XYZ file of C-alpha atoms in Angstrom:
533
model
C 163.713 142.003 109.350
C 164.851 139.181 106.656
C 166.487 136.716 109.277
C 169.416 136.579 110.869
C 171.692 138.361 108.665
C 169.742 141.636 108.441
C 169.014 141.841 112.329
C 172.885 141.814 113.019
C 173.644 144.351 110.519
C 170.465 146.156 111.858
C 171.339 146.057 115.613
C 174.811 146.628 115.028
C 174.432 149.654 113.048
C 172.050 151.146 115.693
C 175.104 150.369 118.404
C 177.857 151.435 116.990
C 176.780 154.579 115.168
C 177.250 156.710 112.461
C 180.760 155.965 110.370
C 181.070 159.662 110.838
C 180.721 159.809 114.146
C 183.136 160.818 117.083
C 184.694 158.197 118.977
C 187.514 155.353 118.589
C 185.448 153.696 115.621
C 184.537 156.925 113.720
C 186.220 158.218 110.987
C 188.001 161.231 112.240
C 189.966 158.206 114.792
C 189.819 155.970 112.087
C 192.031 158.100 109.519
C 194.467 158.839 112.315
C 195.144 155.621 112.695
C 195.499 154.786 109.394
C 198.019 157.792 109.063
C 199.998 156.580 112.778
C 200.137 153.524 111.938
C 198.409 152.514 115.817
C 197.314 148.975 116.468
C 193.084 149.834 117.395
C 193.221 148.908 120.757
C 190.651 151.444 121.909
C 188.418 150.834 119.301
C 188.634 146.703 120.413
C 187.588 147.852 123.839
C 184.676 149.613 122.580
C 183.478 146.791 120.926
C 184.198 144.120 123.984
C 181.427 147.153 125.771
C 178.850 146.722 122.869
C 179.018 142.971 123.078
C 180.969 142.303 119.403
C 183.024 139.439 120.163
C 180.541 137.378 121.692
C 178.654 137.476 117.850
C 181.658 135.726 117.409
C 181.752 132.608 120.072
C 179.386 129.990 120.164
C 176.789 129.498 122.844
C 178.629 126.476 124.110
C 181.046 127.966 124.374
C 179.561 131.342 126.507
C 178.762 133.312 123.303
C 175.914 134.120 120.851
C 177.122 132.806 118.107
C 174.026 131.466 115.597
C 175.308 131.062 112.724
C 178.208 132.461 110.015
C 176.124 134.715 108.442
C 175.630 136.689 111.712
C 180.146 136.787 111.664
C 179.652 138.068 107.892
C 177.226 141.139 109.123
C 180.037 141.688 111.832
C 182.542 142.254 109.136
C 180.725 143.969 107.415
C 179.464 146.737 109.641
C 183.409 147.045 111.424
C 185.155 147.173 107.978
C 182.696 149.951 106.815
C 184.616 151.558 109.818
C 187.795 150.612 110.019
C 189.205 146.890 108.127
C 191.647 147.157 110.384
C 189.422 147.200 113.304
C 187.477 144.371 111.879
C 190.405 141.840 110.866
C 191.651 142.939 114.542
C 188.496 141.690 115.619
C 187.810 138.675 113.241
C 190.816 137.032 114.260
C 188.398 135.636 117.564
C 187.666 133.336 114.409
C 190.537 131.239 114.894
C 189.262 130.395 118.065
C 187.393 127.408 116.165
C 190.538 125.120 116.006
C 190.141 125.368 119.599
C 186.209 124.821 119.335
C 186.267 121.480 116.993
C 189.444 120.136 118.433
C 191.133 121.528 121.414
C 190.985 119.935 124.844
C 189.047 120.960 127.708
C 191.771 122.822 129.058
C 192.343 124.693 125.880
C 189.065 125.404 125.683
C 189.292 127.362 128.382
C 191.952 128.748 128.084
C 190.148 129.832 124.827
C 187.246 131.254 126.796
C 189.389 133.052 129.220
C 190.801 135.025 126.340
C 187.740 136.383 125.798
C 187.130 138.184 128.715
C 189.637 140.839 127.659
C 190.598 142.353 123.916
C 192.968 139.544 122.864
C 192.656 136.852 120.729
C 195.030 134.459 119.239
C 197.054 134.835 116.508
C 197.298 131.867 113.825
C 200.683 130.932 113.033
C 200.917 129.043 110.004
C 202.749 130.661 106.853
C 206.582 131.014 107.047
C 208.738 133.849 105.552
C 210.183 131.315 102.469
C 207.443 129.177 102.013
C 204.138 130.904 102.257
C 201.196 129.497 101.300
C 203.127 126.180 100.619
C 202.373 124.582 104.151
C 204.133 120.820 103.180
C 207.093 122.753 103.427
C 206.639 124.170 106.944
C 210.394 123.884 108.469
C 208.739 124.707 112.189
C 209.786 121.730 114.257
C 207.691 120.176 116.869
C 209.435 117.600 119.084
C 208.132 115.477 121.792
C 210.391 115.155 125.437
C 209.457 113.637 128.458
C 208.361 116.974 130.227
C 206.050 117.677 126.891
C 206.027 119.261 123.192
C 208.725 121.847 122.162
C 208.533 124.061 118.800
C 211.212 125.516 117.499
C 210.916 127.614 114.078
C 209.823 130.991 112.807
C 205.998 132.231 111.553
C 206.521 135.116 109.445
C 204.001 137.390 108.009
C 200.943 136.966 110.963
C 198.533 138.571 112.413
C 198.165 139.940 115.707
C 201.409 138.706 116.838
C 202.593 141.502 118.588
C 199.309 141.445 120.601
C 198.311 137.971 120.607
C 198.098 136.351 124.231
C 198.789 132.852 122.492
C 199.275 131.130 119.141
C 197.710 128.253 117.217
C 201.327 127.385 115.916
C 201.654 124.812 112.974
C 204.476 122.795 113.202
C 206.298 119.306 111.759
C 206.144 116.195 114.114
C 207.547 114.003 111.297
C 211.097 113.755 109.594
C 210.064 113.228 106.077
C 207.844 116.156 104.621
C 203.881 115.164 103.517
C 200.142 115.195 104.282
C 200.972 113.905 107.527
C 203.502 115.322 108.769
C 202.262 118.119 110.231
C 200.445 119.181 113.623
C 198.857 121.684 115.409
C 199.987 123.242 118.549
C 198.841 126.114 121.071
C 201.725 128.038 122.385
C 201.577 130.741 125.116
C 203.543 133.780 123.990
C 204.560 135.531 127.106
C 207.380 132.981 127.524
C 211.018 133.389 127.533
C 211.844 131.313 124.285
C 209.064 132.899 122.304
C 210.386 136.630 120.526
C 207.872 138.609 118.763
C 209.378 139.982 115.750
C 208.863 143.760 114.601
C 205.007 145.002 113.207
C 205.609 145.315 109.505
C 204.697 148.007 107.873
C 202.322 147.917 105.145
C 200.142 149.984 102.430
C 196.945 149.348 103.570
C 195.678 148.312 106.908
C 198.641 149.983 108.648
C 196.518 150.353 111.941
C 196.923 145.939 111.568
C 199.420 143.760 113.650
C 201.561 142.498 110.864
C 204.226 140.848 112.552
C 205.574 137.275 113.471
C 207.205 134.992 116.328
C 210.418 133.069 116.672
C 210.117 129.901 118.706
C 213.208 128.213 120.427
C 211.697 124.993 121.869
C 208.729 126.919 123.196
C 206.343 124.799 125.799
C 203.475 124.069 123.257
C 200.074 121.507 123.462
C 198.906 119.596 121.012
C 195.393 120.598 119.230
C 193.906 117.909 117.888
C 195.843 114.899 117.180
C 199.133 114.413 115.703
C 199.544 114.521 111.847
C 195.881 115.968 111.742
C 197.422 119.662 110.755
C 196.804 119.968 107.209
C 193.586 118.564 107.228
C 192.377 120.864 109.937
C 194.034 124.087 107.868
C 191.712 123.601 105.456
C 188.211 122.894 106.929
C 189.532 126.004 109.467
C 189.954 128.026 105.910
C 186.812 126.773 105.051
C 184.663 128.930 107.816
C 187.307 131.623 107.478
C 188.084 132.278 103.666
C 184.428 133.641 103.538
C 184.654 135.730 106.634
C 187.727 137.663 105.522
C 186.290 138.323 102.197
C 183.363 139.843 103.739
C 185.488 142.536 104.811
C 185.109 143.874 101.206
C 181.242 144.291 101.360
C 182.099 146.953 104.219
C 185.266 148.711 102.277
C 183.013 148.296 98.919
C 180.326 149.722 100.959
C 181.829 152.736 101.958
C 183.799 153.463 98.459
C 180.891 153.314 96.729
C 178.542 155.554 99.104
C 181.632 158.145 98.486
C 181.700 158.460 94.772
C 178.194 157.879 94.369
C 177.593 161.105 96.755
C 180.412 162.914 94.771
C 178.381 162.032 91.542
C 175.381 163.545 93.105
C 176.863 166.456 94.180
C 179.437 167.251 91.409
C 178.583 169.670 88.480
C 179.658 168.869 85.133
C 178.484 170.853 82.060
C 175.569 172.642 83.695
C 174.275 169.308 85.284
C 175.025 166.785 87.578
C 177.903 164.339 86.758
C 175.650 161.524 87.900
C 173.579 162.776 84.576
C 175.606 161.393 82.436
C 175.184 157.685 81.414
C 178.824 156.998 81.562
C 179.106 157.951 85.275
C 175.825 156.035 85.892
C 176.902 153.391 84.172
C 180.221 152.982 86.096
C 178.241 153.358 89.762
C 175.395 151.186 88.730
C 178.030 148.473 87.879
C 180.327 148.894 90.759
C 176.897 148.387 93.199
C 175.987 144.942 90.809
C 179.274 143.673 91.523
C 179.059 144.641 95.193
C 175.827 142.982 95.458
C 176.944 140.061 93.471
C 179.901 139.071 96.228
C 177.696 139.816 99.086
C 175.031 137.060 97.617
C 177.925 134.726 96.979
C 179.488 135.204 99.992
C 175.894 135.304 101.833
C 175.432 131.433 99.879
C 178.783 130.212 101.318
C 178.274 131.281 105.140
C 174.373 129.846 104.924
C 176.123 126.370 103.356
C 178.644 125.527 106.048
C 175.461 125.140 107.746
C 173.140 123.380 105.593
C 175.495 122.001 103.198
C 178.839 121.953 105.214
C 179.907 118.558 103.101
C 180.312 121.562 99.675
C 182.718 124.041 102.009
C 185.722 122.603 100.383
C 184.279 124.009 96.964
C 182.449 126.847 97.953
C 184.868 128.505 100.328
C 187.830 128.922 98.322
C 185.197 130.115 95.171
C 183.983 132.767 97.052
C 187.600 134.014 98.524
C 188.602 134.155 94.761
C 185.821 135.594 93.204
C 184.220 138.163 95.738
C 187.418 140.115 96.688
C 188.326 140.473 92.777
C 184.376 141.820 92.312
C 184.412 144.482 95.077
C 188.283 145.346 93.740
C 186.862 145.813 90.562
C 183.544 147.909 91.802
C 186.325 149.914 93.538
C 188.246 150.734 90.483
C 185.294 152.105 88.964
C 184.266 154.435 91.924
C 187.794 155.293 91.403
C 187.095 156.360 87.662
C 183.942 158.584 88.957
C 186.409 160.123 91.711
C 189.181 161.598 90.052
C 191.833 162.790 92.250
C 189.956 162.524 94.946
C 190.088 159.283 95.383
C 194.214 159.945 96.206
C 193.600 162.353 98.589
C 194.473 161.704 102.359
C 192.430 164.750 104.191
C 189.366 166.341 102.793
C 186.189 165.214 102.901
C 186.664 162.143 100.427
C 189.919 160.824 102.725
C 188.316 157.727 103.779
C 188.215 156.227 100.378
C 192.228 155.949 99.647
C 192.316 153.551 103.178
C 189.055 152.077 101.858
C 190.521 151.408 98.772
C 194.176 150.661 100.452
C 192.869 148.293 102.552
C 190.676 146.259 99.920
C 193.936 145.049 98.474
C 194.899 143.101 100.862
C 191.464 141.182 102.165
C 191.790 139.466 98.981
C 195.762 137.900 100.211
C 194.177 136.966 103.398
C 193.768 132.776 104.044
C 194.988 132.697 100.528
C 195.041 134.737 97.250
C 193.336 134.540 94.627
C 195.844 132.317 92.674
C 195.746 129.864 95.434
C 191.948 129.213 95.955
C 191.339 129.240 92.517
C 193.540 125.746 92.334
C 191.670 124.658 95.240
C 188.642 125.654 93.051
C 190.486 123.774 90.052
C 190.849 120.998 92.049
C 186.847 120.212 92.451
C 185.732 120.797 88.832
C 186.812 117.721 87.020
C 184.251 115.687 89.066
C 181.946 118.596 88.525
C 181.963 119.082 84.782
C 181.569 115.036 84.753
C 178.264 115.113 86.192
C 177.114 117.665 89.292
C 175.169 115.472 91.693
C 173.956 118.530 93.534
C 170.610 119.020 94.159
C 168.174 121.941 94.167
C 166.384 120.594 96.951
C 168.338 122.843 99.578
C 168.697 125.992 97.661
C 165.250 127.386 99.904
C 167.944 126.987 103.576
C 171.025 128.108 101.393
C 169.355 131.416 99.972
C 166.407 132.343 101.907
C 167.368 134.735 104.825
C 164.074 133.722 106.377
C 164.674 130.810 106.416
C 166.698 129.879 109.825
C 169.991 127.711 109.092
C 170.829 124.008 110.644
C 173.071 124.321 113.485
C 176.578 124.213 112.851
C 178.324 120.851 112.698
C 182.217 120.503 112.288
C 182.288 116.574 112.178
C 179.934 117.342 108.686
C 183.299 119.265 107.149
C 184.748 117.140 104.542
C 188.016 117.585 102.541
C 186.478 117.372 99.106
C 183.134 118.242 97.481
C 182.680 114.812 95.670
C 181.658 116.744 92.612
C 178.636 118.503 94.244
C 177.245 122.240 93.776
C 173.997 122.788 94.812
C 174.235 126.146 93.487
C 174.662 125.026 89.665
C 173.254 121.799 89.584
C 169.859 123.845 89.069
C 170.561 126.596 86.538
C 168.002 129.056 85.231
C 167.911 128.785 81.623
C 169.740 132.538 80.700
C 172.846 130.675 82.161
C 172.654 127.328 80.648
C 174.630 128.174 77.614
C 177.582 129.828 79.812
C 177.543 126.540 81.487
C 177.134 124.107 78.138
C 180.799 126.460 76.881
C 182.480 125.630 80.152
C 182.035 122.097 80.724
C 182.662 121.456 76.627
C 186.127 122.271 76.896
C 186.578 122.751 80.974
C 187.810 118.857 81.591
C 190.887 119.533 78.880
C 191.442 122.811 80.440
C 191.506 121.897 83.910
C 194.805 119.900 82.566
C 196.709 122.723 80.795
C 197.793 126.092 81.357
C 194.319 127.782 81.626
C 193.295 125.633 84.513
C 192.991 128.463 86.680
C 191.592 131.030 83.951
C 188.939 128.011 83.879
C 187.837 127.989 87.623
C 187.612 131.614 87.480
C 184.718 131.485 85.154
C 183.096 128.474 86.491
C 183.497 130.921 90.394
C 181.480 133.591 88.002
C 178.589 131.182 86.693
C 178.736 130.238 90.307
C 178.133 133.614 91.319
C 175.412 134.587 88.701
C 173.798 131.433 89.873
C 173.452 132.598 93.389
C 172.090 135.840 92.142
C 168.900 134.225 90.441
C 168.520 131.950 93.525
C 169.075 134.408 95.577
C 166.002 136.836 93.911
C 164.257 133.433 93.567
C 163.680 133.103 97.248
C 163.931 136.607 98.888
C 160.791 138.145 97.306
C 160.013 140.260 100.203
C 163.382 142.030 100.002
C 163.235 145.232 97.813
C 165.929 144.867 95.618
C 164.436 141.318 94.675
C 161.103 142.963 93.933
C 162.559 145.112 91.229
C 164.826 142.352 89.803
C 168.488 143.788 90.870
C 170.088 140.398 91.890
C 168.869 138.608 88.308
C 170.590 141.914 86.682
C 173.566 141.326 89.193
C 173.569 137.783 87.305
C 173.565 138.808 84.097
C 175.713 141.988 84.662
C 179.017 139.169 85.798
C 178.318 136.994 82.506
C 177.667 139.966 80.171
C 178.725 143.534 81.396
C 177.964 145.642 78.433
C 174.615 143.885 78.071
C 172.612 146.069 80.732
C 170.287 147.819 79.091
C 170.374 151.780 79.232
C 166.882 151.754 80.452
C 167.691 149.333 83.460
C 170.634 151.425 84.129
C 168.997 154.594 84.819
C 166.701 152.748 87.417
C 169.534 150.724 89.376
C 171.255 154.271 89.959
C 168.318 155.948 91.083
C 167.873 152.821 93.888
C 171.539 154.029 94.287
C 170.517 156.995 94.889
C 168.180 157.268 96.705
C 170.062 154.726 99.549
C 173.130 156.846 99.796
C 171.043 160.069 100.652
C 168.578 157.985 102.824
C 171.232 156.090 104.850
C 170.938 152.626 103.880
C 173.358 150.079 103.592
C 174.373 149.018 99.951
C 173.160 145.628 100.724
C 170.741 142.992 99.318
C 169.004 143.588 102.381
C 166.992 146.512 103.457
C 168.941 147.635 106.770
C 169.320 151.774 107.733
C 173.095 152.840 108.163
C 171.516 155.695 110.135
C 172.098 159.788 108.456
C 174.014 160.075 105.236
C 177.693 160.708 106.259
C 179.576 161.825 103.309
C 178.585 165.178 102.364
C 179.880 168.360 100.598
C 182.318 166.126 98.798
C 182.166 167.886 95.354
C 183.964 171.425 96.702
C-alpha cells in the first residue's frame, strides 16, 4: 500500500464514504452548510465515531498518531468533503504546544478534551496587528493568586466553540523577542466574552470569531518569554498541515471539470478533445501533484530532518496553496459558468473553489512565509551544506519515518536543504540563474519575488526525488512527477505528445474512482456525474 501515507488515505476513504454520499459529511449536508452558514458539529461527531481525531494525538499521549504524513492524508480526505469540516477538525493540531511544553496537568486537561468534539482554539493574531506578533498588546500579569490576561484575539478559530485557548500574551513592559508568553485559558469563565462568528466568503460553515479577556485565570505553557520561539516551531508542524487542505479542495475541483470535459460536447466531439482543454486539466493535475509531493517532503522532514522545518515549512505554505489556486483557476477556465453556480450538479466546486482562498491565509500568507523563506536563502545561495544522504527517509513512502522529536526543532536552517543540495542536472541551470544574482536580491525589493522561485526549484526538486524513489507507484512508472518538475520551471514546454497521455491517466482515475494523488488509493464510485446537461 506505499506506507503510511497511502494506508490513511486508503482506510479513511473506505470509512467515511463516498463524497456523494448521504450523511453529515456528504455533499448534499455539506452544501447546506456552506449555504447556512452552520458550524459542522454533526459532521465532528461522526468523525469522533470513526476514530479521526485520534490520527491526530500521539500514542503518548492516548492516540495513534505515527507520523505527519498520516495528519496530511486526514486533511486531505475531510477537505475533499467539507474544508470546513477538516480545519474544524485540524485545529486538534494545536494540541502540540500542549504536547512539547505544557505541564502534566495541562496535558490532561489536553487529553480530556478529546474525549468529546472540542478542541482548542489558538489565540495569537490581534485585530490591528495581525501577523505582526512583537506587537501583541494582550497583557499577561503575574499576582499572588496566579497569571491574569487581559487583551483581545481577533480573527480565530473555533472560538465560539473552543473549550479553552492557547492565548499569547506580553509578560514584559518593553516590546521584543522576549517578551512574550504562552498561556492556556479556560473559556467558560466570567471575564472571558466570545465575540460574534464572522462571516466570511468561503468556509462559512468555520468558527471565525475571537475572545476578549479581562484578567482571565490563565497557566503558563512553557516558560516565560519562550512565546515567539514556540509560535514558530508550532507553525512549523502546522503551516504544512493547513496547506494540505488544498490537495482535498484541488482534488475535488479538478475531478469536477475533468468529468465535465468528458462529458461535454463541443463541435461534434468531446470538449476534452481538444488540446486546449487537455492542456488546461493536464496542467491543473501537475500542479496538484506538484504541492502534494512538496507538501508530502515537508511532513516526512519534521521527522527525519526536523533541524530544516524552519525552511521547509514556510516554503511549502507559500508555494503549495498558490499551485492548487492556480490548478483551480484553470478547472475554472474548462467550467464556464458552472463553476459560479450554487445548485446543480457542479455546486460543490464554487465552495471548493471559495474555500481554497483562504487555506492559503491560514498560519500565514503567502507574503509572510515567503520572508521567512527570504530569511534562510542568503546562507543557502552561499553554500547548501545539505546532503543527499536522507533524501531515501524524506521521499520514499516505504520507507517508515524516525519518530517525532520536538527538542530536534530549531529556529533556523543553518543554510541546509536536503532537497536542493542534490539537483538532477535538467534543474541545475534554474539553480546556477538564482544563486548568480539571488544574494543581491535577497537585499532589494525583489527579495520575496526571489524566494518564490527558489520555493519552485524547491518544488521541482522534490518531484524528481520524489519519482526517484517511489518506483513502484504508477504515476512514477510513467514519469508524471519528473513532468510535474519540469511543468513548474517551464509550463509551455510539455510536449503535445506527453499531454495527451497525462489526461488520459486523468481520465481514466476520475471515471475509476481514484484519488488525484501521487499515490494509487480508490476514492470508491465516481461521484460527479451528468454534469454537462
Amino acid at each position: 500500500m506505499n506506507g503510511l501515507y497511502a494506508a490513511t488515505l486508503a482506510q479513511l476513504e473506505q470509512r467515511l464514504g463516498p463524497v456523494s454520499g448521504q450523511g453529515p459529511l456528504g455533499q448534499d449536508a455539506t452544501l447546506a452548510r456552506d449555504e447556512g452558514e452552520a458550524f459542522p458539529a454533526e459532521a465532528l461527531t461522526a468523525l469522533r465515531a470513526h476514530g479521526v481525531p485520534d490520527l491526530l494525538v500521539p500514542a503518548s499521549e492516548g492516540g495513534q498518531f505515527v507520523s505527519f504524513e498520516g495528519a496530511l492524508a486526514v486533511g486531505l480526505t475531510l477537505a475533499r468533503r467539507d474544508p470546513s469540516v477538516a480545519l474544524s477538525q485540524g485545529m486538534l493540531c494545536w494540541l502540540w504546544l500542549a504536547w512539547m511544553v505544557g505541564s502534566p496537568g495541562q496535558r490532561e486537561r489536553a487529553r480530556a478534551l478529546l474525549q468529546g468534539t472540542a478542541a482548542p482554539c489558538f489565540a495569537a493574531s490581534e485585530a490591528n496587528h495581525g501577523a505582526d506578533l512583537l506587537a501583541t498588546e494582550t497583557l499577561a500579569l503575574s499576582r499572588p493568586e496566579g497569571w491574569e490576561v487581559t487583551g483581545e484575539k481577533w480573527p480565530i478559530g473555533r472560538a465560539s466553540h473552543a473549550a479553552f485557548a492557547f492565548v499569547l500574551a506580553r509578560t514584559r513592559p518593553a516590546p521584543g523577542p522576549r517578551a512574550l508568553s504562552w498561556f492556556l485559558v479556560e473559556l467558560d469563565q466570567p471575564s472571558v466574552t466570545r465575540l460574534p462568528k464572522v462571516r466570511t466568503v468561503g468556509l462559512r460553515a468555520s468558527d471565525l470569531s475571537g475572545l476578549r479577556f479581562a484578567r482571565a485565570a490563565a497557566s503558563p505553557v512553557g516558560e516565560e518569554g519562550q512565546g515567539l520561539e514556540l509560535t514558530l516551531k508550532i507553525f512549523q508542524l502546522t503551516r504544512p498541515l493547513m496547506a494540505g487542505l488544498g490537495l482535498g479542495t484541488g482534488d475535488r475541483a479538478l475531478r469536477v471539470a475533468t468529468r465535465f470535459a468528458l462529458e461535454r460536447e463541443l463541435y461534434r466531439a468531446s470538449a476534452a478533445s481538444l488540446p486546449s482543454v487537455r492542456r488546461l486539466l493536464v496542467g491543473a493535475w501537475l500542479r496538484l501533484l506538484a504541492a502534494e509531493i512538496l507538501l508530502l517532503s515537508g511532513v516526512r522532514a519534521l521527522h527525519g530532518a526536523p533541524g530544516q522545518a524552519s525552511l521547509s515549512s514556510p516554503l511549502a505554505k507559500a508555494i503549495a496553496p498558490a499551485l492548487v489556486e492556480q490548478a483551480i483557476r484553470s478547472a475554472t477556465t474548462v467550467l464556464g459558468a458552472r463553476a459560479f453556480m450554487r445548485e446543480g450538479p457542479a455546486a460543490i466546486f464554487q465552495k471548493m473553489a471559495r474555500d481554497h482562498a483562504a487555506v492559503g491565509l491560514i498560519d500565514g500568507s503567502e507574503p509572510v512565509c515567503l520572508h521567512a523563506l527570504a530569511a534562510e536563502l542568503p546562507q543557502v545561495f552561499t553554500a547548501n551544506a545539505g546532503s543527499g544522504t536522507l533524501l531515501r527517509s524524506r521521499f520514499s513512502l516505504e520507507e517508515p519515518v524516525p519518530a517525532f522529536a520536538p527538542a530536534s526543532l530549531g529556529l533556523t536552517a543553518r543554510g541546509v536543504d536536503d532537497v536542493t543540495a542534490e539537483l538532477p542536472p535538467g534543474l541545475l541551470p534554474h539553480w546556477s540563474a538564482l544563486r548568480q544574482g539571488g544574494s543581491e536580491a535577497l537585499r532589494g525589493p525583489a527579495r520575496l519575488e526571489t524566494a518564490r522561485r527558489y520555493g519552485l526549484l524547491h518544488a521541482a526538486a522534490c518531484c524528481f526525488h520524489f519519482e526517484r524513489f517511489n518506483p513502484g507507484l504508477a504515476l512514477c512508472r510513467a514519469g508524471v512527477p519528473a513532468l510535474a518538475g519540469q511543468f513548474l520551471m517551464d509550463p509551455e514546454a510539455l510536449p503535445e505528445t506527453a499531454c495527451r497521455e497525462i489526461f488520459d491517466l486523468l481520465a481514466a482515475r476520475v471515471e475509476g474512482g481514484h484519488l488525484l494523488s501521487v499515490t494509487d488509493v480508490s476514492a470508491g464510485p465516481a461521484s460527479e456525474t451528468a454534469l454537462a446537461g
